[in-house]
Coordinates of C-alpha atoms in Angstrom, one line a residue:
Chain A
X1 CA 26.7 -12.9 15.5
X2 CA 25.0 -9.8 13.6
X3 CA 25.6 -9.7 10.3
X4 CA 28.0 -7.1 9.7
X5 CA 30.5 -8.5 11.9
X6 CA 30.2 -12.1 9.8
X7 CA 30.6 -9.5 6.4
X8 CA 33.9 -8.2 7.9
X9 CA 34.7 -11.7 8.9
X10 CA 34.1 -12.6 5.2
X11 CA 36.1 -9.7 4.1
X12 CA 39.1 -10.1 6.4
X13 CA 39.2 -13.7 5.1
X14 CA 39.2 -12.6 1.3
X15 CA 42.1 -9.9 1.9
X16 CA 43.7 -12.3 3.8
X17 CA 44.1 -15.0 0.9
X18 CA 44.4 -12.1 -1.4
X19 CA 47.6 -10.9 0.5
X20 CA 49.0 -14.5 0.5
X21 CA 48.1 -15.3 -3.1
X22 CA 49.0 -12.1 -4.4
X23 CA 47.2 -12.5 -7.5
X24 CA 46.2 -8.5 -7.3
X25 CA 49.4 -7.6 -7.0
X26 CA 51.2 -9.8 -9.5
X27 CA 48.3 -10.4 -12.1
X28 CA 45.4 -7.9 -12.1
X29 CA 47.4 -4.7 -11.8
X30 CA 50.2 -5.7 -14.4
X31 CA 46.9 -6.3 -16.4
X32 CA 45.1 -3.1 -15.4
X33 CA 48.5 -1.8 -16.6
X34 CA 49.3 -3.2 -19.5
X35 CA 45.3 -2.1 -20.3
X36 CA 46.3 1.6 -19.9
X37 CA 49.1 1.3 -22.2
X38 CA 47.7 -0.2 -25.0
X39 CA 44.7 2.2 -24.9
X40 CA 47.8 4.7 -25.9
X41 CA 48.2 2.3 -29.0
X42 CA 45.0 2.5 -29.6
X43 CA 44.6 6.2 -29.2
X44 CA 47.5 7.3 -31.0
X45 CA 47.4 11.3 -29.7
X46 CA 48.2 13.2 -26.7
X47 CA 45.8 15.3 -26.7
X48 CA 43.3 12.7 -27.3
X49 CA 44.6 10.7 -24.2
X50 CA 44.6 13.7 -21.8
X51 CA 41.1 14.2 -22.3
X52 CA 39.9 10.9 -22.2
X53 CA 42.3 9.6 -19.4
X54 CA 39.4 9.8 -16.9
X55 CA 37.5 7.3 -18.5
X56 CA 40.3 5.3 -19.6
X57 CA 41.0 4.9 -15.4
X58 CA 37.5 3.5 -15.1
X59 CA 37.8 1.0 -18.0
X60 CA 40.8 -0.9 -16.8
X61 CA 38.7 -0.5 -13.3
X62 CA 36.0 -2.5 -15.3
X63 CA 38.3 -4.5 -17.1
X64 CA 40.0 -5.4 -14.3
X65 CA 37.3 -6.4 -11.9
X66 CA 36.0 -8.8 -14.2
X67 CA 38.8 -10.9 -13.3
X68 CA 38.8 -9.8 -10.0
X69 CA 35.3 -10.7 -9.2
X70 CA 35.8 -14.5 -10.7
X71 CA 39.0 -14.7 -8.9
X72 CA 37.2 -13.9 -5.5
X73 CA 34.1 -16.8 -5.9
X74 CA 36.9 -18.9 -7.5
X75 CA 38.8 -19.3 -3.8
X76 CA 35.1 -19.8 -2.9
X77 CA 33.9 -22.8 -5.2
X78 CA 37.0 -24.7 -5.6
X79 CA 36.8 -25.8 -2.3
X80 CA 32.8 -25.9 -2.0
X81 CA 33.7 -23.1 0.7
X82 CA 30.6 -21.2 -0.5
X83 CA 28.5 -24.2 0.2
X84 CA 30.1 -24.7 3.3
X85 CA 29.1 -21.3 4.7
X86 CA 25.5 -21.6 3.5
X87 CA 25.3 -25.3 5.1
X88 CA 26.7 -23.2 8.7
X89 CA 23.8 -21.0 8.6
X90 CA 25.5 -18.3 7.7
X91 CA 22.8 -15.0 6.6
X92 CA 23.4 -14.8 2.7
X93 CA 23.6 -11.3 2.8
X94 CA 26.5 -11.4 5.5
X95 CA 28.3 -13.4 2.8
X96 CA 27.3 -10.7 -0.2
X97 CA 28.3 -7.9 2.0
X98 CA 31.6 -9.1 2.8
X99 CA 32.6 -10.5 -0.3
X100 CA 31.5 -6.9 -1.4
X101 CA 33.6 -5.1 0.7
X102 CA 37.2 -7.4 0.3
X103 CA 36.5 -6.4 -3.7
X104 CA 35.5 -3.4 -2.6
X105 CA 39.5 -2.8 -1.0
X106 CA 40.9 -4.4 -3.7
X107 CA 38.9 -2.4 -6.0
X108 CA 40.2 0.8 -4.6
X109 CA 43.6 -0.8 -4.4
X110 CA 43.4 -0.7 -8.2
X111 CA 41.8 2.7 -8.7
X112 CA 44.6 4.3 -7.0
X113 CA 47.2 2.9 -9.2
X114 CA 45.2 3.3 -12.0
X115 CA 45.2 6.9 -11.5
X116 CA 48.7 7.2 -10.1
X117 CA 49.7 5.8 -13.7
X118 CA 47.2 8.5 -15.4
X119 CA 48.8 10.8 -14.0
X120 CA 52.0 9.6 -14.9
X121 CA 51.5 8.2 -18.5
X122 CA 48.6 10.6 -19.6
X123 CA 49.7 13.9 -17.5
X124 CA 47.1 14.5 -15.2
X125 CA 46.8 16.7 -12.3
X126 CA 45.4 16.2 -9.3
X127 CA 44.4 19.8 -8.0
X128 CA 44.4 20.2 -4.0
X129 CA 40.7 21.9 -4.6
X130 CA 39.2 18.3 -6.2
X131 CA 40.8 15.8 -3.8
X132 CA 37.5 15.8 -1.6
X133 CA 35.8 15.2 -4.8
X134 CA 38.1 12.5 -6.2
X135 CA 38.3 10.6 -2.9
X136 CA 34.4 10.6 -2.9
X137 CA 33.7 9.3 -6.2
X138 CA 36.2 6.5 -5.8
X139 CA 34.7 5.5 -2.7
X140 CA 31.0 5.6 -3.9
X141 CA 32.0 4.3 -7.5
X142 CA 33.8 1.6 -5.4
X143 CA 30.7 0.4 -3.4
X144 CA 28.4 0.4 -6.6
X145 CA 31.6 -2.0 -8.5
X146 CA 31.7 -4.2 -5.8
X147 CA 28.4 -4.6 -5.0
X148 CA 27.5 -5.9 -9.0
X149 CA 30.5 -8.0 -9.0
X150 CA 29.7 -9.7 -6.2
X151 CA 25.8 -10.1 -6.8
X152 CA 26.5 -11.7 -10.9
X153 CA 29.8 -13.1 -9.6
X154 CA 27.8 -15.5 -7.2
X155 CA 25.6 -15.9 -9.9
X156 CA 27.9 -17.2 -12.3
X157 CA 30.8 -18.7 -10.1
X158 CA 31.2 -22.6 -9.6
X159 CA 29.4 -23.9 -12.4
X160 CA 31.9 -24.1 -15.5
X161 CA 30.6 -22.5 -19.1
X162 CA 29.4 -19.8 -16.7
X163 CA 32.1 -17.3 -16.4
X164 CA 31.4 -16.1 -19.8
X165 CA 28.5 -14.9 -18.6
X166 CA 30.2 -12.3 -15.9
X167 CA 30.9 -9.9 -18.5
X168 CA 27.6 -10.1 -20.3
X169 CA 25.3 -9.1 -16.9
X170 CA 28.0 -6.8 -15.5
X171 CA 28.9 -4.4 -18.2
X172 CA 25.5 -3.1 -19.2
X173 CA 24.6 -3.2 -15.3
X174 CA 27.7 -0.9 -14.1
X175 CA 27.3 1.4 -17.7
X176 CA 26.0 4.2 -14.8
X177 CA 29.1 3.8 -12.8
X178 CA 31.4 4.3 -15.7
X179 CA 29.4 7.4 -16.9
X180 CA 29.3 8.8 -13.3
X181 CA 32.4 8.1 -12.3
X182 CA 34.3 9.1 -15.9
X183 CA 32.6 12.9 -15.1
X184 CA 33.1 13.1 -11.8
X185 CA 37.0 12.1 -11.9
X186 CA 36.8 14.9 -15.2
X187 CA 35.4 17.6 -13.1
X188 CA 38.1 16.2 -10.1
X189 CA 41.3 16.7 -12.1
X190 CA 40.1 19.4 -14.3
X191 CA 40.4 17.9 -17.3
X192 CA 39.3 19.7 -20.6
X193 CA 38.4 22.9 -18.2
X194 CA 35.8 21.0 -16.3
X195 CA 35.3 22.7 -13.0
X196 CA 34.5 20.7 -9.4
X197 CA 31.0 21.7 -8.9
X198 CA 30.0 20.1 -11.7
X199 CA 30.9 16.8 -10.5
X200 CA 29.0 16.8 -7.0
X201 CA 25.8 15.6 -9.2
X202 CA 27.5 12.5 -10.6
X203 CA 28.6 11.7 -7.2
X204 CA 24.7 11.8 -6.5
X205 CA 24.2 9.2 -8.8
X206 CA 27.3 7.2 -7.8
X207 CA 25.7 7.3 -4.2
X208 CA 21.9 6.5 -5.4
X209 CA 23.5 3.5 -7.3
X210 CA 25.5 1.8 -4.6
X211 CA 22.6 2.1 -2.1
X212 CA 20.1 0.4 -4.7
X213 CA 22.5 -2.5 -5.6
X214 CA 23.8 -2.7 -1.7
X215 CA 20.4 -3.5 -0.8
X216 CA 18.8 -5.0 -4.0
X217 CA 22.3 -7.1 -4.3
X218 CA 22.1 -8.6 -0.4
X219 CA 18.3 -9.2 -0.6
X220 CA 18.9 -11.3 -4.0
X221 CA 22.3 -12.7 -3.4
X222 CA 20.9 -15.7 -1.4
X223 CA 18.2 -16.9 -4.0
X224 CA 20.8 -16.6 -6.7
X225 CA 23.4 -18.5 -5.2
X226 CA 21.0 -20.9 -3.0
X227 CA 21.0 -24.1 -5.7
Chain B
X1 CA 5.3 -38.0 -13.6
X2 CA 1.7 -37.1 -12.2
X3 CA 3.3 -33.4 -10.7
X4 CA 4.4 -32.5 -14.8
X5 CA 1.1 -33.6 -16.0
X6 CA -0.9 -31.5 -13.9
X7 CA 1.9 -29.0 -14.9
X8 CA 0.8 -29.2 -18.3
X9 CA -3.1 -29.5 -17.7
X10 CA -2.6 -26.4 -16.6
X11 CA -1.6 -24.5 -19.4
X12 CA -4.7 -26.0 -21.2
X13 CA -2.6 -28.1 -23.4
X14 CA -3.0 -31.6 -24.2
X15 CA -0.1 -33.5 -25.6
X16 CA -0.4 -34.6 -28.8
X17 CA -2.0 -30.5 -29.8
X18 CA 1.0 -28.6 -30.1
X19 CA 0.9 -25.4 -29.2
X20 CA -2.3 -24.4 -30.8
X21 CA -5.8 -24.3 -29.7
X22 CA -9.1 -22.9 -30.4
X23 CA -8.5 -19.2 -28.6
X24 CA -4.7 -19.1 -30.4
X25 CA -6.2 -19.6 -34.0
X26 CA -8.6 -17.3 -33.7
X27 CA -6.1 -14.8 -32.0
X28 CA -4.0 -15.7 -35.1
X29 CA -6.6 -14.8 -37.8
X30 CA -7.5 -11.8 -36.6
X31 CA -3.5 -10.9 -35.9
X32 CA -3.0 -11.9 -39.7
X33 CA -6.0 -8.9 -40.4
X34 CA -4.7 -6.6 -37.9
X35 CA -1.5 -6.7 -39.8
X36 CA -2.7 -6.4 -43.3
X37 CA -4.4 -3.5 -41.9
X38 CA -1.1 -1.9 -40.9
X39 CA 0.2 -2.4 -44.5
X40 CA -2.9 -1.2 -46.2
X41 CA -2.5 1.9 -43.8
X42 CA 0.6 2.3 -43.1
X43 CA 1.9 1.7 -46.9
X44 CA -1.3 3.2 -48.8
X45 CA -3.8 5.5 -47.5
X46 CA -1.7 7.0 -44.6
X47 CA -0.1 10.5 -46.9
X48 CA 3.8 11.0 -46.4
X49 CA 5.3 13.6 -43.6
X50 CA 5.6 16.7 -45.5
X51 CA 9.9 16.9 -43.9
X52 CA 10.3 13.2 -43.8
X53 CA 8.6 12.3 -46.9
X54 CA 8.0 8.3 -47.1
X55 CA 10.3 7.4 -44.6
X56 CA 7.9 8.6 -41.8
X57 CA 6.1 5.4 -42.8
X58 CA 8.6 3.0 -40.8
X59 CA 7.5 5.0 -38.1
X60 CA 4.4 2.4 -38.1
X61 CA 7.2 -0.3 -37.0
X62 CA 9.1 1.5 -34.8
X63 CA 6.9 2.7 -32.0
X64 CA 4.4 -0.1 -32.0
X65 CA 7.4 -2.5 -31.4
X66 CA 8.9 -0.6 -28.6
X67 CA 5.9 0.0 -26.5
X68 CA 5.2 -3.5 -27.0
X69 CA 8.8 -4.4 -25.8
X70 CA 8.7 -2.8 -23.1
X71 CA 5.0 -4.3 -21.9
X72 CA 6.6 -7.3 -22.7
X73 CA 9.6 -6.7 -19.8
X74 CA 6.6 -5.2 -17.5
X75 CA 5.0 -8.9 -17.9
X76 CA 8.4 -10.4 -17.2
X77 CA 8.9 -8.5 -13.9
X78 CA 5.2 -9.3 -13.3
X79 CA 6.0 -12.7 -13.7
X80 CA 9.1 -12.9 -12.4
X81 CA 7.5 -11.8 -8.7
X82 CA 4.3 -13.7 -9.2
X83 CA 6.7 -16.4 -8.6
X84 CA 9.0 -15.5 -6.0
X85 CA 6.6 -13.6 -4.1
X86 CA 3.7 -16.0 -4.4
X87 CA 3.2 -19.4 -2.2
X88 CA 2.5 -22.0 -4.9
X89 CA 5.5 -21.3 -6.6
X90 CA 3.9 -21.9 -10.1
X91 CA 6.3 -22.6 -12.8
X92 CA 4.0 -20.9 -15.3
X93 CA 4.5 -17.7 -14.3
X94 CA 8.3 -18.3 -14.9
X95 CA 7.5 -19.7 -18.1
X96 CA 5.2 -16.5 -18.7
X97 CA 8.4 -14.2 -17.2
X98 CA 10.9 -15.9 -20.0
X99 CA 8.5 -16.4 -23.4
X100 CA 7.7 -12.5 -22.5
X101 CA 11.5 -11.6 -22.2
X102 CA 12.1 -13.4 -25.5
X103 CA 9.4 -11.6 -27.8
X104 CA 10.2 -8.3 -26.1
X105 CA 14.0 -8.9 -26.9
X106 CA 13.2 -9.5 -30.4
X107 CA 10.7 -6.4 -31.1
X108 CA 13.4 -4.3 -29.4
X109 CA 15.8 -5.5 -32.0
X110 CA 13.5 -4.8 -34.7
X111 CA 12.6 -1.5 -33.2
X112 CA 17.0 -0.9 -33.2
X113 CA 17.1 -1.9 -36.8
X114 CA 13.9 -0.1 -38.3
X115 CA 15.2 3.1 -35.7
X116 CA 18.8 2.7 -37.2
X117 CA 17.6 2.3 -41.0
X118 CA 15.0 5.8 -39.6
X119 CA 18.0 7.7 -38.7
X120 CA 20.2 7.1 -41.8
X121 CA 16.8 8.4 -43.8
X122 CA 16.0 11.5 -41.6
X123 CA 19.4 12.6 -40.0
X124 CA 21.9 10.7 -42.0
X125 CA 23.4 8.6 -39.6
X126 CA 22.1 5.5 -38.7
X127 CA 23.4 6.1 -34.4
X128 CA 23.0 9.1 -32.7
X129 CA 24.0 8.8 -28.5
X130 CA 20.8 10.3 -27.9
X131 CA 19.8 9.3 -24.4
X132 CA 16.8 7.8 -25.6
X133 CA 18.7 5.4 -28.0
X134 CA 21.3 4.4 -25.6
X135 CA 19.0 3.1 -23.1
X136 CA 17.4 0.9 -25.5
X137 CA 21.1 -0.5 -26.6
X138 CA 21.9 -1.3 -23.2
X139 CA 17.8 -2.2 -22.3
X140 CA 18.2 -4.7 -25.5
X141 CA 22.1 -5.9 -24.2
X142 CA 20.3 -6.7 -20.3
X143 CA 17.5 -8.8 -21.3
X144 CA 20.1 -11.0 -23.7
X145 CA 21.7 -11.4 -20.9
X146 CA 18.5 -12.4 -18.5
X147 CA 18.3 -14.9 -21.3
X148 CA 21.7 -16.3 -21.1
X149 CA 20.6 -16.6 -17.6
X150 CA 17.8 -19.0 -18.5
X151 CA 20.2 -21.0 -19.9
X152 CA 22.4 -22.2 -17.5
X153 CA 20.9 -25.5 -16.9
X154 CA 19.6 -26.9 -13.5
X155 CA 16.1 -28.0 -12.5
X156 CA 13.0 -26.2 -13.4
X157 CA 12.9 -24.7 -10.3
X158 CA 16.6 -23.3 -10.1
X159 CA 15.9 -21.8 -13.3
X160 CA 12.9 -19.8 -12.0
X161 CA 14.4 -18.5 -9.0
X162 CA 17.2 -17.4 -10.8
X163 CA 16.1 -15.7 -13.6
X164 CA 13.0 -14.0 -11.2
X165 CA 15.6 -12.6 -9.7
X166 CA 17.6 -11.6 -12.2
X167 CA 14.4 -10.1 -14.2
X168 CA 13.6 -8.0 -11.1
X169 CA 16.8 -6.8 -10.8
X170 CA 16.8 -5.5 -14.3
X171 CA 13.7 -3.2 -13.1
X172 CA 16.3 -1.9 -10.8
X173 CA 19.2 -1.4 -13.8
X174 CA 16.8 0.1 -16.1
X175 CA 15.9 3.3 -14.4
X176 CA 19.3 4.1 -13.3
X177 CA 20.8 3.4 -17.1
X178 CA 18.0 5.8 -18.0
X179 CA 18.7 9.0 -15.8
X180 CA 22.7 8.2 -16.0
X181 CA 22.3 8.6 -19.9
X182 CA 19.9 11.1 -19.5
X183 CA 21.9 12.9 -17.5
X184 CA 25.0 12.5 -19.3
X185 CA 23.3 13.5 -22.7
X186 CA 21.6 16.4 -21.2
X187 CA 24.9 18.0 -20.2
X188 CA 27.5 17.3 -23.0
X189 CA 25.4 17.8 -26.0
X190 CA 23.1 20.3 -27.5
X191 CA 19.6 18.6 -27.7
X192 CA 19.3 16.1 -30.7
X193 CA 16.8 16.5 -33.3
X194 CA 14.8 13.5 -33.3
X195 CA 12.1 11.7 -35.0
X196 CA 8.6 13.0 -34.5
X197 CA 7.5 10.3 -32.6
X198 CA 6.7 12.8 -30.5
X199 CA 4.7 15.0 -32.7
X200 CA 1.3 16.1 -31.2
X201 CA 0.4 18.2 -34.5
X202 CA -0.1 14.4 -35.9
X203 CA -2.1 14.3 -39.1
X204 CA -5.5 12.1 -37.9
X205 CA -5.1 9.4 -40.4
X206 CA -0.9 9.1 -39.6
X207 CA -2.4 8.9 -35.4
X208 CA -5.1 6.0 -36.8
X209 CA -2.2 4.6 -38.7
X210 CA 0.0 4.3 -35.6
X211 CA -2.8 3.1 -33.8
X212 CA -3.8 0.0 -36.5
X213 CA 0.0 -0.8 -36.0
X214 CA -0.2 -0.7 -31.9
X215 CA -3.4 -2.6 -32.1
X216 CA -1.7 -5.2 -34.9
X217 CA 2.0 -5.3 -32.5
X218 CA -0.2 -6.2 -29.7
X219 CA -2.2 -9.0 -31.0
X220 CA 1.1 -10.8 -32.6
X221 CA 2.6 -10.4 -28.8
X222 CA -0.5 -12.2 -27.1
X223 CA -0.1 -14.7 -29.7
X224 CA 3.6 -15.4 -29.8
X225 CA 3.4 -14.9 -26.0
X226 CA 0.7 -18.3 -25.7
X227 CA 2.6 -19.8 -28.5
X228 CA 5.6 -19.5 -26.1
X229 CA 4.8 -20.3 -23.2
X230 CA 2.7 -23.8 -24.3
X231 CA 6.3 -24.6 -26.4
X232 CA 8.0 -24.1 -23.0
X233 CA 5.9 -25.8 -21.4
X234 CA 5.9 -28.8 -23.4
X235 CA 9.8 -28.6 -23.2
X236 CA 9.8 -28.2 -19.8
X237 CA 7.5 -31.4 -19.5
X238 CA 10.1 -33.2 -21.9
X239 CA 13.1 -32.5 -19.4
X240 CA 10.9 -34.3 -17.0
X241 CA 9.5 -36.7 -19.1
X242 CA 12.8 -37.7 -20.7
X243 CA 14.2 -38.8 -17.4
X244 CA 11.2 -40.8 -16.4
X245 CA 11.1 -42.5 -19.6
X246 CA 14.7 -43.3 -19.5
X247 CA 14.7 -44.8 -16.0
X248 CA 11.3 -46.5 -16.5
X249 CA 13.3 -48.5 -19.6
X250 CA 16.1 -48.9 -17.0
X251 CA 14.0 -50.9 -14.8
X252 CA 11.9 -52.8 -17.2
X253 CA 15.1 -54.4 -17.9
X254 CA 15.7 -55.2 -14.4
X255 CA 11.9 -56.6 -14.3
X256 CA 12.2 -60.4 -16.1
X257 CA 14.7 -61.1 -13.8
X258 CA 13.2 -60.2 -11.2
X259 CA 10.4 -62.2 -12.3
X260 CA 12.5 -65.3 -13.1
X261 CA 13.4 -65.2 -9.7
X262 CA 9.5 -65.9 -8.5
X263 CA 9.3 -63.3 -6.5
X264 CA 5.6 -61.7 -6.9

């Protein structure tokens, strides 16, 4: 079997138990939720919020895939499953690239209703001219996410005393995505008069990202979870 | 037992030395001049910046420290190939890879600290998100974490192939936390003054000043850096040790017995 079809075998397997579990659904967005509202608290200003709801979307994303990404190699260890595919031969980076891509859905999953409730709580607009935009940096933001949380999420998964290190590698690592992606979405909704050809750049580096961790992340996902 | 010894024979060190031997003690004598160089010139004879008055004297500190840092994390990702990419599989070069990471982590703190106490002098603040400042935050934040990594326990070997992958990968991060900054800098804010660091109108004796303090930065590195990598290696050779010890004791208890028993 090549390798992409074991990834989307992988992947179909993780949205499968996902849509059983329904931990995204019942857990990580309440959480991504309850994240958005107490930035309000936080904030204390509607102006303040309007401008900064962009960044605030991505955030939560973070936020929120922290727990995603130890919830998807938690299904994996609990069982020894991970083990169990390496012992079967399967390629490593057919495992990272599907992993990668079931966050990768759920990821977007997330976005969506992250920025559904921006518009909502922090009145946003989504302007017909930036939806090619906004659809393109959430898809190439996506890809960069998932493939860091999968790459330190094998890395720290299955050994205990190791999930605190998740946030530790993964923040610093994904800093571009949140600065990309923040200006992009800006220049997509228009916030604080930013216009939408000045977020096709940022979308550059979203793109230049998620191709250098696709590939760096599958060719160093099998020595880091090979033990 | 016989693979750690050779291990350790190795890095030139005998067991009962410590970490110290002939080159390292004369590496740090002349580090000890090198540095009282760098006060005498850096605190004395070198005049004061005719803007920055005596502050410009911490820049002595702050840019020897960072080009050092960042040779440092060039010698990690050195190492940190040398041994995935090489045959042997030697663990001195992961040994090199993680004493390297450590020293550069430090001077990158100091060069945070002396850059932050800089800044409250010159422009009044002790942050500025200047692009260049970010990068080292976040440079300084990635290699605490490839340190974390090298402490999550497993064999010798484990430990290597993780954290050589994990210093590569920060080669990777670096450049792409660099040009987002940059980038991000470049667009929402008017250029920041900053320090002269740049400065090409130099005053000769300030340049030889700088230089004394490159010159002293780099010897304290070598040094720590050998210091380092023996320690690690000894502790390394402990780990090993340790467990051979323990179940040599476990079977001289088992041996009278089996004596007793007349079996030869």
């Amino acid at each position: 079997m090549s390798v992409w079809r074991i990834a989307r075998l992988v992947a179909a397997k993780d949205l499968r138990i996902e849509w059983h579990s329904r931990v995204l659904t019942n857990q990580v967005l309440p959480f991504a939720g309850v994240t958005m509202v107490i930035f309000a608290f936080a904030l204390d200003s509607d102006a303040v919020l309007e401008r900064v709801a962009p960044g605030l979307v991505w955030l939560a994303t973070m936020f929120s895939m922290l727990v995603l990404v130890q919830r998807t190699f938690a299904v994996e260890t609990d069982d020894g499953a991970l083990d169990a595919l390496r012992v079967a031969g399967v390629d490593p980076r057919a495992i990272f690239l599907g992993k990668a891509g079931g966050l990768a859905v759920q990821l977007l999953v997330l976005e969506v209703v992250l920025l559904f409730a921006a518009v909502v709580l922090f009145r946003q607009t989504v302007p017909v001219d930036g939806l090619v935009l906004l659809v393109t940096t959430l898809i190439s933001a996506t890809c960069g996410l998932a493939a860091v949380g999968t790459l330190y999420g094998g890395l720290a998964a299955g050994f205990r005393g190791r999930e605190t290190l998740l946030p530790l590698l993964t923040l610093p690592a994904v800093a571009p995505v949140l600065i990309g992606a923040t200006r992009a979405v800006e220049a997509a909704l228009g916030t604080a008069g930013a216009v939408v050809s000045d977020g096709w750049p940022w979308v550059g580096l979203l793109l230049v990202f998620a191709v250098a961790f696709g590939v760096g992340g599958s060719l160093a996902f099998g020595p880091l979870i090979d033990e | 037992m016989t693979t750690t010894d050779s291990k350790l024979e190795t890095t030139g060190v005998s067991t009962s030395a410590g970490t110290g031997s002939r080159g390292s003690r004369i590496l740090g004598i002349t580090t000890i001049i090198a540095m009282g160089w760098l006060v005498a010139f850096g605190l004395g004879f070198s005049p004061e910046d005719r803007d920055q008055r005596e502050a410009v004297r911490l820049l002595y500190v702050h840019v020897p420290t960072i080009w050092i840092a960042y040779l440092a994390f060039v010698v990690t990702a050195i190492g940190s190939a040398m041994y995935l990419f090489t045959k042997k599989k030697s663990l001195g070069w992961d040994r090199l890879a993680g004493a390297s990471a450590e020293i550069g982590t430090i001077f990158v703190a100091v060069t945070l600290v002396v850059g932050a106490l800089w800044g409250r002098l010159t422009w009044g603040v002790f942050w500025q998100w200047d692009a260049r400042l970010t990068t080292t935050a976040l440079l300084f934040v990635t290699y605490i974490g490839y340190l974390a990594v090298r402490q999550l326990g497993g064999t010798h070997e484990q430990r290597a192939r993780r954290s050589a992958v994990i210093g590569l990968l920060a080669v990777l991060e670096i450049p792409l936390v660099h040009w987002s900054v940059r980038l991000w800098r470049s667009l929402h804010q008017e250029a920041t003054v900053l320090g002269t660091d740049a400065d090409v109108n130099m005053d000769g004796l300030m340049l030889f000043s700088l230089f004394v303090g490159v010159v002293a930065f780099t010897l304290l590195y070598v040094w720590l850096l050998m210091h380092r990598t023996r320690g690690m290696a000894m502790e390394d050779y402990l780990d090993d040790r340790g467990l051979d010890e323990a179940l040599e004791a476990r079977r001289a208890e088992g041996e009278p017995v089996a004596r007793g028993d007349g079996a030869n």
